[in-house]
Short mmCIF file of C-alpha atoms and ligand atoms in Angstrom, two decimals:
data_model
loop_
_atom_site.label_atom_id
_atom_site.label_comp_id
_atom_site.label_asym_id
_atom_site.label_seq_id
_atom_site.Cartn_x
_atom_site.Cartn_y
_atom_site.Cartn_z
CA UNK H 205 55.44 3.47 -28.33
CA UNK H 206 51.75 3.46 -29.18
CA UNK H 207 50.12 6.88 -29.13
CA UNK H 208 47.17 8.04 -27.54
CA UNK H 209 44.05 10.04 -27.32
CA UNK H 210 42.04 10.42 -24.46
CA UNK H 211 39.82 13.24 -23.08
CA UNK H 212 37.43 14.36 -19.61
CA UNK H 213 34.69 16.22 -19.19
CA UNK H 214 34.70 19.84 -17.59
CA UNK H 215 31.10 18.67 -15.71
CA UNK H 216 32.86 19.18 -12.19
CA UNK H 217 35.58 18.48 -9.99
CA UNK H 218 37.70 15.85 -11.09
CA UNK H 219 37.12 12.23 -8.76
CA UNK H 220 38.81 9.65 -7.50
CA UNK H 221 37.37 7.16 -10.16
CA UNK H 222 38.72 9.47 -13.13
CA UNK H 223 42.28 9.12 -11.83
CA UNK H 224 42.15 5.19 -10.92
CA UNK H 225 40.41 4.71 -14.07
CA UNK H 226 41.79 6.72 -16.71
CA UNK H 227 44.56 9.96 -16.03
CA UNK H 228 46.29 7.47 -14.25
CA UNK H 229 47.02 5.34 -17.20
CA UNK H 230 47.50 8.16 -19.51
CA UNK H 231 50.79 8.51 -20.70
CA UNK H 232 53.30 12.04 -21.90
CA UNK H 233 54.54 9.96 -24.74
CA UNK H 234 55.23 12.14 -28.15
CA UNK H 235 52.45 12.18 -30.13
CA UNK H 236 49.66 11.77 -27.49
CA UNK H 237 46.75 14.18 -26.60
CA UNK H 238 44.85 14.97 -24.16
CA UNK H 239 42.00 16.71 -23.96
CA UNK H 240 39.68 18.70 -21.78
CA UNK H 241 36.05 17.82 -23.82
CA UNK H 242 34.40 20.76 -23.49
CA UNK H 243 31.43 20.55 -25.85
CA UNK H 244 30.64 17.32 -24.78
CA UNK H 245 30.04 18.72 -21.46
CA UNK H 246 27.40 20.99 -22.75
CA UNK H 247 25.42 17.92 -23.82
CA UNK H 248 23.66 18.08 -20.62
CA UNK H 249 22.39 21.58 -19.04
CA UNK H 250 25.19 23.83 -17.87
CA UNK H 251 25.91 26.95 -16.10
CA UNK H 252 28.53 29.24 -18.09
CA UNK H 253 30.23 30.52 -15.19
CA UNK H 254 30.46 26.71 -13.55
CA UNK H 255 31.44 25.61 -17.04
CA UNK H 256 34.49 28.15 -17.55
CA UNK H 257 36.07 27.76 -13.88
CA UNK H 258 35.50 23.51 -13.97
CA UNK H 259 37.41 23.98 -17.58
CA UNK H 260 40.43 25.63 -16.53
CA UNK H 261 40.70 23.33 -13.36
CA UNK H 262 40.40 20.49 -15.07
CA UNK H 263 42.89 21.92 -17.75
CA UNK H 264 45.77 22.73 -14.59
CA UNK H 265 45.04 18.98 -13.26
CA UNK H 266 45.82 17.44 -16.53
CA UNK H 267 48.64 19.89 -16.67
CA UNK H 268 50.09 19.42 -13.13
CA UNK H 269 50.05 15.43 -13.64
CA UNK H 270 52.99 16.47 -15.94
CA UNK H 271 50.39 15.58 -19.58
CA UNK H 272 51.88 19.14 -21.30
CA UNK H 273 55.50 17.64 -21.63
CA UNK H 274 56.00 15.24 -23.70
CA UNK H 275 52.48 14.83 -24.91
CA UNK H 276 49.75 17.55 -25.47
CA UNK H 277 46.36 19.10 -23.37
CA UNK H 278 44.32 21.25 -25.12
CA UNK H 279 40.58 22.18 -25.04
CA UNK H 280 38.21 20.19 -27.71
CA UNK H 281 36.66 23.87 -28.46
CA UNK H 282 40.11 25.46 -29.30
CA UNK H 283 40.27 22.68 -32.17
CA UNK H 284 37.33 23.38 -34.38
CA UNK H 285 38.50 20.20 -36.65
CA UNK H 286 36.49 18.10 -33.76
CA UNK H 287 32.87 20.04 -34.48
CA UNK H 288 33.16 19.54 -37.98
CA UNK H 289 34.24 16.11 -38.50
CA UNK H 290 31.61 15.36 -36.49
CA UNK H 291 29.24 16.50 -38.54
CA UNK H 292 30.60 14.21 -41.40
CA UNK H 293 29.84 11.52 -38.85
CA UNK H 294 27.16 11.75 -37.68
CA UNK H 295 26.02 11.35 -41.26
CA UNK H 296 28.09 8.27 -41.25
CA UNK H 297 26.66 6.83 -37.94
CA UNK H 298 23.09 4.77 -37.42
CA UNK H 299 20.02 5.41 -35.49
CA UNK H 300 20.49 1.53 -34.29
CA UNK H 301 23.98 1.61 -33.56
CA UNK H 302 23.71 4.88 -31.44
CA UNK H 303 20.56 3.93 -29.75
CA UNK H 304 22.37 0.98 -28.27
CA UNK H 305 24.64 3.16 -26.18
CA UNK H 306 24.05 2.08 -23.03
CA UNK H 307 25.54 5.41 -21.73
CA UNK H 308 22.43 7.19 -23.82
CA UNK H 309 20.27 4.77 -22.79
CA UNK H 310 20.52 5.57 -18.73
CA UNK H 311 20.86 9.64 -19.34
CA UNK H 312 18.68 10.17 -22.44
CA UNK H 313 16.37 7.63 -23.36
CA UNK H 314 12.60 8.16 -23.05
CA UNK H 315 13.33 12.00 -21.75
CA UNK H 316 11.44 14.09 -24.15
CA UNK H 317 13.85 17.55 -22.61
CA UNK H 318 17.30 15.23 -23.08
CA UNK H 319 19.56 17.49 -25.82
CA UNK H 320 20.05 15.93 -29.23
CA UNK H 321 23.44 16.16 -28.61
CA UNK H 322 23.73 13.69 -25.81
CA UNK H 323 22.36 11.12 -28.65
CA UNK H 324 25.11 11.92 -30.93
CA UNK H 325 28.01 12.46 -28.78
CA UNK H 326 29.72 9.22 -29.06
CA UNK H 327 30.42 10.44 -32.50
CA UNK H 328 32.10 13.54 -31.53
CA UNK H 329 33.81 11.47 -29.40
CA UNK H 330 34.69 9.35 -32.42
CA UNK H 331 36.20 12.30 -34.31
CA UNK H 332 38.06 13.53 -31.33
CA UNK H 333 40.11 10.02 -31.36
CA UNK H 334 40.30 9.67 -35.29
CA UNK H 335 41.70 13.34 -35.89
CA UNK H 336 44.91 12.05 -34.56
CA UNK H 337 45.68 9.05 -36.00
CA UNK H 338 46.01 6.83 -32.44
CA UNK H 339 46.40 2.83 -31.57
CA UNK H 340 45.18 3.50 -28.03
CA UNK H 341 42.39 5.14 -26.56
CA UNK H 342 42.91 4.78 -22.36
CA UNK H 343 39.68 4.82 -20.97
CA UNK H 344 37.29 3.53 -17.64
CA UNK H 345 35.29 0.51 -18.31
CA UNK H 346 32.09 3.05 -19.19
CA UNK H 347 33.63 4.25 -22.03
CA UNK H 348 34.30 1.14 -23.44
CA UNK H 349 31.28 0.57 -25.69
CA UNK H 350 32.17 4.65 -27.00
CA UNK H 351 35.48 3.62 -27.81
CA UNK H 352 33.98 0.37 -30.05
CA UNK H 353 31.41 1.55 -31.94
CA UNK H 354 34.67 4.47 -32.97
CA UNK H 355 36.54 1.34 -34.46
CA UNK H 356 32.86 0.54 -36.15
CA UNK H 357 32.69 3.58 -37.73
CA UNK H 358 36.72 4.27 -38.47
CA UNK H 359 36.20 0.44 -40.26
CA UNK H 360 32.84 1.29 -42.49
CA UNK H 361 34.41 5.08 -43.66
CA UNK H 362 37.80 2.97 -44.75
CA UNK H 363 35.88 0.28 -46.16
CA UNK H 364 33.51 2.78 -48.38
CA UNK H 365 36.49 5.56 -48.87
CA UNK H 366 39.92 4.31 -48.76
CA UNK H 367 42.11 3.72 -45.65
CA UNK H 368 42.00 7.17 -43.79
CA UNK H 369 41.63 6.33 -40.26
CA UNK H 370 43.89 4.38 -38.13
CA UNK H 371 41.70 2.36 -36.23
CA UNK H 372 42.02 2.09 -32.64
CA UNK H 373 41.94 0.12 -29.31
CA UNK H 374 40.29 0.99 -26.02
CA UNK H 375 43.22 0.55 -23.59
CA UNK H 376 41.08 -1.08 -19.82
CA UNK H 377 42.85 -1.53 -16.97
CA UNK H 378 42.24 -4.98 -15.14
CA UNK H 379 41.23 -3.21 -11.77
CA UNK H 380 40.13 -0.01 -11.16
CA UNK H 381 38.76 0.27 -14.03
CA UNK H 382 35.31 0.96 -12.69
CA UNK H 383 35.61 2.75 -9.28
CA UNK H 384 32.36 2.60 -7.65
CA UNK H 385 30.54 5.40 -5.58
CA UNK H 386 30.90 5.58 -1.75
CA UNK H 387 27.38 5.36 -0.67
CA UNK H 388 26.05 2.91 -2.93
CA UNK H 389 28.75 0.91 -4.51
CA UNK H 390 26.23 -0.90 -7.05
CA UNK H 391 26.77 2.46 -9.13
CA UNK H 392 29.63 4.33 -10.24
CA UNK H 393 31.16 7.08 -8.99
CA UNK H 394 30.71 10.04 -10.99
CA UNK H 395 31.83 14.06 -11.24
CA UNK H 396 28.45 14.86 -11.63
CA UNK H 397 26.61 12.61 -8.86
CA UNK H 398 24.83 15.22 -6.45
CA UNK H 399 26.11 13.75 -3.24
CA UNK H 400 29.41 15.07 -2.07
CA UNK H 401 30.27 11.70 0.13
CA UNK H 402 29.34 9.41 -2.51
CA UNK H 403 32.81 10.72 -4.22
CA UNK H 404 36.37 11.72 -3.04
CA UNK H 405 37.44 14.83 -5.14
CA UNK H 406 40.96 15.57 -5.83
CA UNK H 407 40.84 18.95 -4.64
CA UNK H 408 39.55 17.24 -0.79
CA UNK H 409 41.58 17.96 2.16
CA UNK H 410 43.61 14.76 3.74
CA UNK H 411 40.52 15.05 6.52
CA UNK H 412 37.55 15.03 3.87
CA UNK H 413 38.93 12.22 2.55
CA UNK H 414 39.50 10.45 5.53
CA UNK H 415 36.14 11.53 6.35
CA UNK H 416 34.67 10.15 3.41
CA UNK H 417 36.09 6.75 4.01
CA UNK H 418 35.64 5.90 7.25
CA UNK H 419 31.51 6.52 6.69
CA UNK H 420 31.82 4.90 3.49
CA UNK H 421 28.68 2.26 2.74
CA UNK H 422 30.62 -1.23 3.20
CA UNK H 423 28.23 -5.04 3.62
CA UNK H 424 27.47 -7.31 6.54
CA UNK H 425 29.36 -9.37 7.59
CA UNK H 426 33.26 -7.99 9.56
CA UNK H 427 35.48 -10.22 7.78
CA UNK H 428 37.78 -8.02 4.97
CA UNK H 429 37.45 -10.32 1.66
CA UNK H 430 37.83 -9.69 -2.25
CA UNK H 431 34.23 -10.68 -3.19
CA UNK H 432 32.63 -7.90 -5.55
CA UNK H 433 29.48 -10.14 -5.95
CA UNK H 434 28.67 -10.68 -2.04
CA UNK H 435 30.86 -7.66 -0.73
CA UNK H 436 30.97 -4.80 -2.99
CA UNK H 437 31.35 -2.06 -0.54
CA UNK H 438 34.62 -3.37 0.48
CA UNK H 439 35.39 -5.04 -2.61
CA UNK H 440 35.30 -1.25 -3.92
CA UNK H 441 38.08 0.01 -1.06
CA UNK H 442 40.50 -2.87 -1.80
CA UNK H 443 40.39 -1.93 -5.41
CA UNK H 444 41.30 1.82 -4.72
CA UNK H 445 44.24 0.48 -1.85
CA UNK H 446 45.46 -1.98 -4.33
CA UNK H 447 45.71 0.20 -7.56
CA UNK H 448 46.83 3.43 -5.61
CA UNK H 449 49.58 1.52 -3.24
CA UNK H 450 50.48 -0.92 -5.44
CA UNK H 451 49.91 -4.03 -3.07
CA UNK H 452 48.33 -6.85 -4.43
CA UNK H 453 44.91 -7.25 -3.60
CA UNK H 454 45.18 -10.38 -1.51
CA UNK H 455 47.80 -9.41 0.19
CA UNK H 456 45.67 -6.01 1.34
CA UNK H 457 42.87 -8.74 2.03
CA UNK H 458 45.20 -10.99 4.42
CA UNK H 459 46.88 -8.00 5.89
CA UNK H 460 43.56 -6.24 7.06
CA UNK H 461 41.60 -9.98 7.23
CA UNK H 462 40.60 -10.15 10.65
CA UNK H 463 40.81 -6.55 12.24
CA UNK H 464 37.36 -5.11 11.52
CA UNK H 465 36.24 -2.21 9.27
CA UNK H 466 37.68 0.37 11.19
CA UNK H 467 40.96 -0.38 10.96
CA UNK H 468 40.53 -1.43 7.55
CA UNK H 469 38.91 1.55 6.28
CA UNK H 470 42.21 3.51 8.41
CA UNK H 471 44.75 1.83 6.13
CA UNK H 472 42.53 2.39 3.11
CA UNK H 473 42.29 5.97 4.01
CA UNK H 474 45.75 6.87 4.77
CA UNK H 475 46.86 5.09 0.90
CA UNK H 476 44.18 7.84 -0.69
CA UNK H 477 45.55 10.94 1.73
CA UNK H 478 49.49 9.71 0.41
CA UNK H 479 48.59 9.48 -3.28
CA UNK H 480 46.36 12.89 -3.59
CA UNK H 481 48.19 15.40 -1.69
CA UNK H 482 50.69 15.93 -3.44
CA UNK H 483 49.06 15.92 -6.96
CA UNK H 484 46.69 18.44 -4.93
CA UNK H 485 49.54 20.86 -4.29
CA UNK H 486 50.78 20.75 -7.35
CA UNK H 487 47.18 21.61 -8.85
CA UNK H 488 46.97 24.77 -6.10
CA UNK H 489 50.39 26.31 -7.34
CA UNK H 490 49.71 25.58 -11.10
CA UNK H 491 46.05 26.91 -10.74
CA UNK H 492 47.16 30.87 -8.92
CA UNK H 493 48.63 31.73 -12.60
CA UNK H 494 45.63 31.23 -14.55
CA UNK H 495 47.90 33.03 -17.44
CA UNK H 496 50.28 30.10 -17.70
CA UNK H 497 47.32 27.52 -17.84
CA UNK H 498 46.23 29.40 -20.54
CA UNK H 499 49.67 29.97 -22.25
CA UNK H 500 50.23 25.94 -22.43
CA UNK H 501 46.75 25.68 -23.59
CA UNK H 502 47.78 27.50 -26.63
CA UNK H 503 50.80 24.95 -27.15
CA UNK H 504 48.66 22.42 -27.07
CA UNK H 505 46.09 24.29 -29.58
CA UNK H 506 48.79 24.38 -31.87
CA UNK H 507 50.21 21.31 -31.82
CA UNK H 508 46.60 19.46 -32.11
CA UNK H 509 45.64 22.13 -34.69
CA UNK H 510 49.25 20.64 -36.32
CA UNK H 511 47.61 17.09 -36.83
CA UNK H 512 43.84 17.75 -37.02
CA UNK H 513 43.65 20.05 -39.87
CA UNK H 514 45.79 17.84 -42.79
CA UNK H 515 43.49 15.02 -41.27
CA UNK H 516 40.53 16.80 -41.95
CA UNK H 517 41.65 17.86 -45.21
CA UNK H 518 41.94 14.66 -46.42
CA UNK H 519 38.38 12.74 -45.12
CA UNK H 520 36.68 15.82 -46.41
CA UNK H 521 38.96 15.28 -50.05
CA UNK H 522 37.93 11.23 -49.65
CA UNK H 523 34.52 11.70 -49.17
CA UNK H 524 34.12 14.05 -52.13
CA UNK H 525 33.60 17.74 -50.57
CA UNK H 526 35.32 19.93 -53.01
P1 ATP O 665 30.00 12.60 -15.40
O1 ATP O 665 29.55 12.41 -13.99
O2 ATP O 665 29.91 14.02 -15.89
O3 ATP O 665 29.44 11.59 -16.36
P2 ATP O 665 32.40 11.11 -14.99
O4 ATP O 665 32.89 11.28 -13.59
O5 ATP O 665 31.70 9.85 -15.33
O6 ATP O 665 31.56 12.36 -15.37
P3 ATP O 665 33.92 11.50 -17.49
O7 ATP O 665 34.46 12.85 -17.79
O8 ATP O 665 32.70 11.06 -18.20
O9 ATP O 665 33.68 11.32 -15.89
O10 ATP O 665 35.08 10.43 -17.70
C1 ATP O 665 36.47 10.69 -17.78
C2 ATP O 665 37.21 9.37 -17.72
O11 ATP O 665 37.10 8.82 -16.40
C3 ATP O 665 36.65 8.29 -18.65
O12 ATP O 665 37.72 7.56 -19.23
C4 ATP O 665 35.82 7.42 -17.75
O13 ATP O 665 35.72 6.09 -18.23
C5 ATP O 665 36.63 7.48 -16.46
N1 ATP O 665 35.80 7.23 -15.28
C6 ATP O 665 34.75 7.99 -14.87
N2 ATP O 665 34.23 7.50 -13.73
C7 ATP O 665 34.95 6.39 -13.43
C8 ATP O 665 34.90 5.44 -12.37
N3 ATP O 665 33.98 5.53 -11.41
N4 ATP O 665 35.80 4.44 -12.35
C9 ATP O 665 36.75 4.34 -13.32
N5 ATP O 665 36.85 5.19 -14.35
C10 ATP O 665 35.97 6.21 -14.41
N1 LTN O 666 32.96 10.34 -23.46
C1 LTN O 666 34.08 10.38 -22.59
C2 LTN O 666 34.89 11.63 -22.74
C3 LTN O 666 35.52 11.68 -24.07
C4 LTN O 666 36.59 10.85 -24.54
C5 LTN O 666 36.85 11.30 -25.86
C6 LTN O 666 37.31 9.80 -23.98
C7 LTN O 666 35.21 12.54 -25.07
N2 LTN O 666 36.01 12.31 -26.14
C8 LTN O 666 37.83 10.69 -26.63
C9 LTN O 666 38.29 9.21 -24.78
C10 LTN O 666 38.54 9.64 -26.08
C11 LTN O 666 33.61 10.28 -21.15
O1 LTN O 666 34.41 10.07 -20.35
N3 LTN O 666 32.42 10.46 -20.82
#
């Protein structure tokens, strides 16, 4: 069983594209962690209060889709292992390699107010995943690139030090991978994109989302096909039916072929409504006792405090800090 590190940002509600794409794939194996990535989040401006309540709902979804038992959530700020590895990092990482992120390159580049830390976070990122010694890093396709240039560095601090880091592998699934926003599926969805119908929450009611679909941005045309190039709108819907239900994406395509968008978009809808509520009523019972979110927190504190620390210990020991 390999283990794995992955981690979210507390930027907002939790969306559609974050469960298809990555908590969906993340497994409670022994060993694992999970994270809610708090001071990434603070890379970009932020509002305390909107920070601390996103957080701990975040935490309670992670929790609720059963990630505390078996394998570990915690909160990257709990942990200060992550802050200060990264630190050793970032002395470790290039100006080239880091100004190739293409992530940096559509928030940050060019914007003379853009934080210094949204330059360096893939290398927090980096020490998040090499603190714990994983072979698998789940991820969406836009993390992908983050999850190399890791290897990259994990590969040049063995290569100069002595084998310290297990080097790992960004784990992509083949669909779903990159879930793409309602009103304008050329772009992602995203927690943090302004528009509330260009993303289905996990927190939305069965009629929000069913809302949300049926007025969702699809191509000319009437006939239901698999095409991302010519038809990404629906493209986009038969990739969330197909990974949430599933049913093979042809099939979907053949079953819904010749009945029109309505009806398509119906079906499409009604696999979403299935899938979320109940994760959503597990979220709404875990979330009323705030004091048991924050009591597993602490588990997890200590168990990632467990593995960080000797890890720590020995890049600082490697690298020569006395
Ligand atoms: P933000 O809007 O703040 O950038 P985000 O919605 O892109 O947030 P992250 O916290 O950056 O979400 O990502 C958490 C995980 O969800 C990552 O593994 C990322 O690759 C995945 N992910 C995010 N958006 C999508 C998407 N549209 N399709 C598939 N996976 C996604
Ligand atoms: N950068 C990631 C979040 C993230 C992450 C990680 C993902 C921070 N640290 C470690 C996997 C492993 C993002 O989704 N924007």
């Amino acid at each position: 069983m390999a283990k794995a590190f992955s981690g979210i940002q507390p930027t907002g509600q939790i969306q559609l594209g974050n469960y298809i794409g990555a908590l969906r794939n993340w497994q409670p194996d022994p060993g694992s962690f999970y994270c809610v990535v708090d001071l990434h989040s603070i890379s970009a401006p932020w509002d305390p209060k909107e920070l601390r309540q996103n957080t701990r709902s975040t935490a309670a979804l992670l929790l609720a889709l059963g990630l505390g038992e078996g394998s570990h959530v915690f909160l990257q700020s709990h942990v200060h292992e992550h802050a200060e590895l990264a630190w050793i990092l970032n002395c470790l990482g290039r100006m080239g390699e880091l100004n190739r992120m293409t992530q940096f390159k559509s928030k940050g580049r060019g914007k003379e107010d853009a934080s210094v830390g949204l330059f360096t976070y893939p290398l927090l990122m980096a020490s998040d995943i090499l603190l714990y010694r994983v072979q698998e890093v789940p991820v969406g396709e836009d993390q992908k690139q983050h999850v190399e240039l890791t290897r990259d560095i994990a590969l040049r601090f063995n290569s100069r030090f002595g084998p310290v880091f297990t080097v790992p592998e960004p784990r992509i699934a083949d669909l779903g991978a990159r879930v793409m926003s309602l009103r304008n599926p050329l772009e992602k969805m995203s927690k943090s994109d302004p528009d509330p119908n260009s993303k289905i929450l996990l927190t939305d009611s069965d009629e929000v989302i069913s809302k949300k679909i049926m007025t969702a941005v699809t191509d000319s045309g009437r006939e239901v096909a698999y095409e991302p190039k010519e038809k990404p709108g629906v493209s986009n819907l038969l990739e969330i039916a197909s990974t949430l239900s599933g049913e093979p994406i042809e099939a979907l395509a053949a079953r819904f072929r010749d009945q029109g968008y309505g009806a398509f978009k119906r079906g499409v809808a009604d696999i979403v409504v299935e899938v979320l509520r109940p994760l959503r009523q597990r979220v709404e019972a875990l979330t009323a006792d705030v004091s048991e979110i924050d009591r597993r927190l602490e588990e997890g504190r200590a168990a990632a405090e467990r593995e960080a620390r000797p890890m720590l210990a020995e890049v600082k020991e490697a690298i020569g800090l006395l």
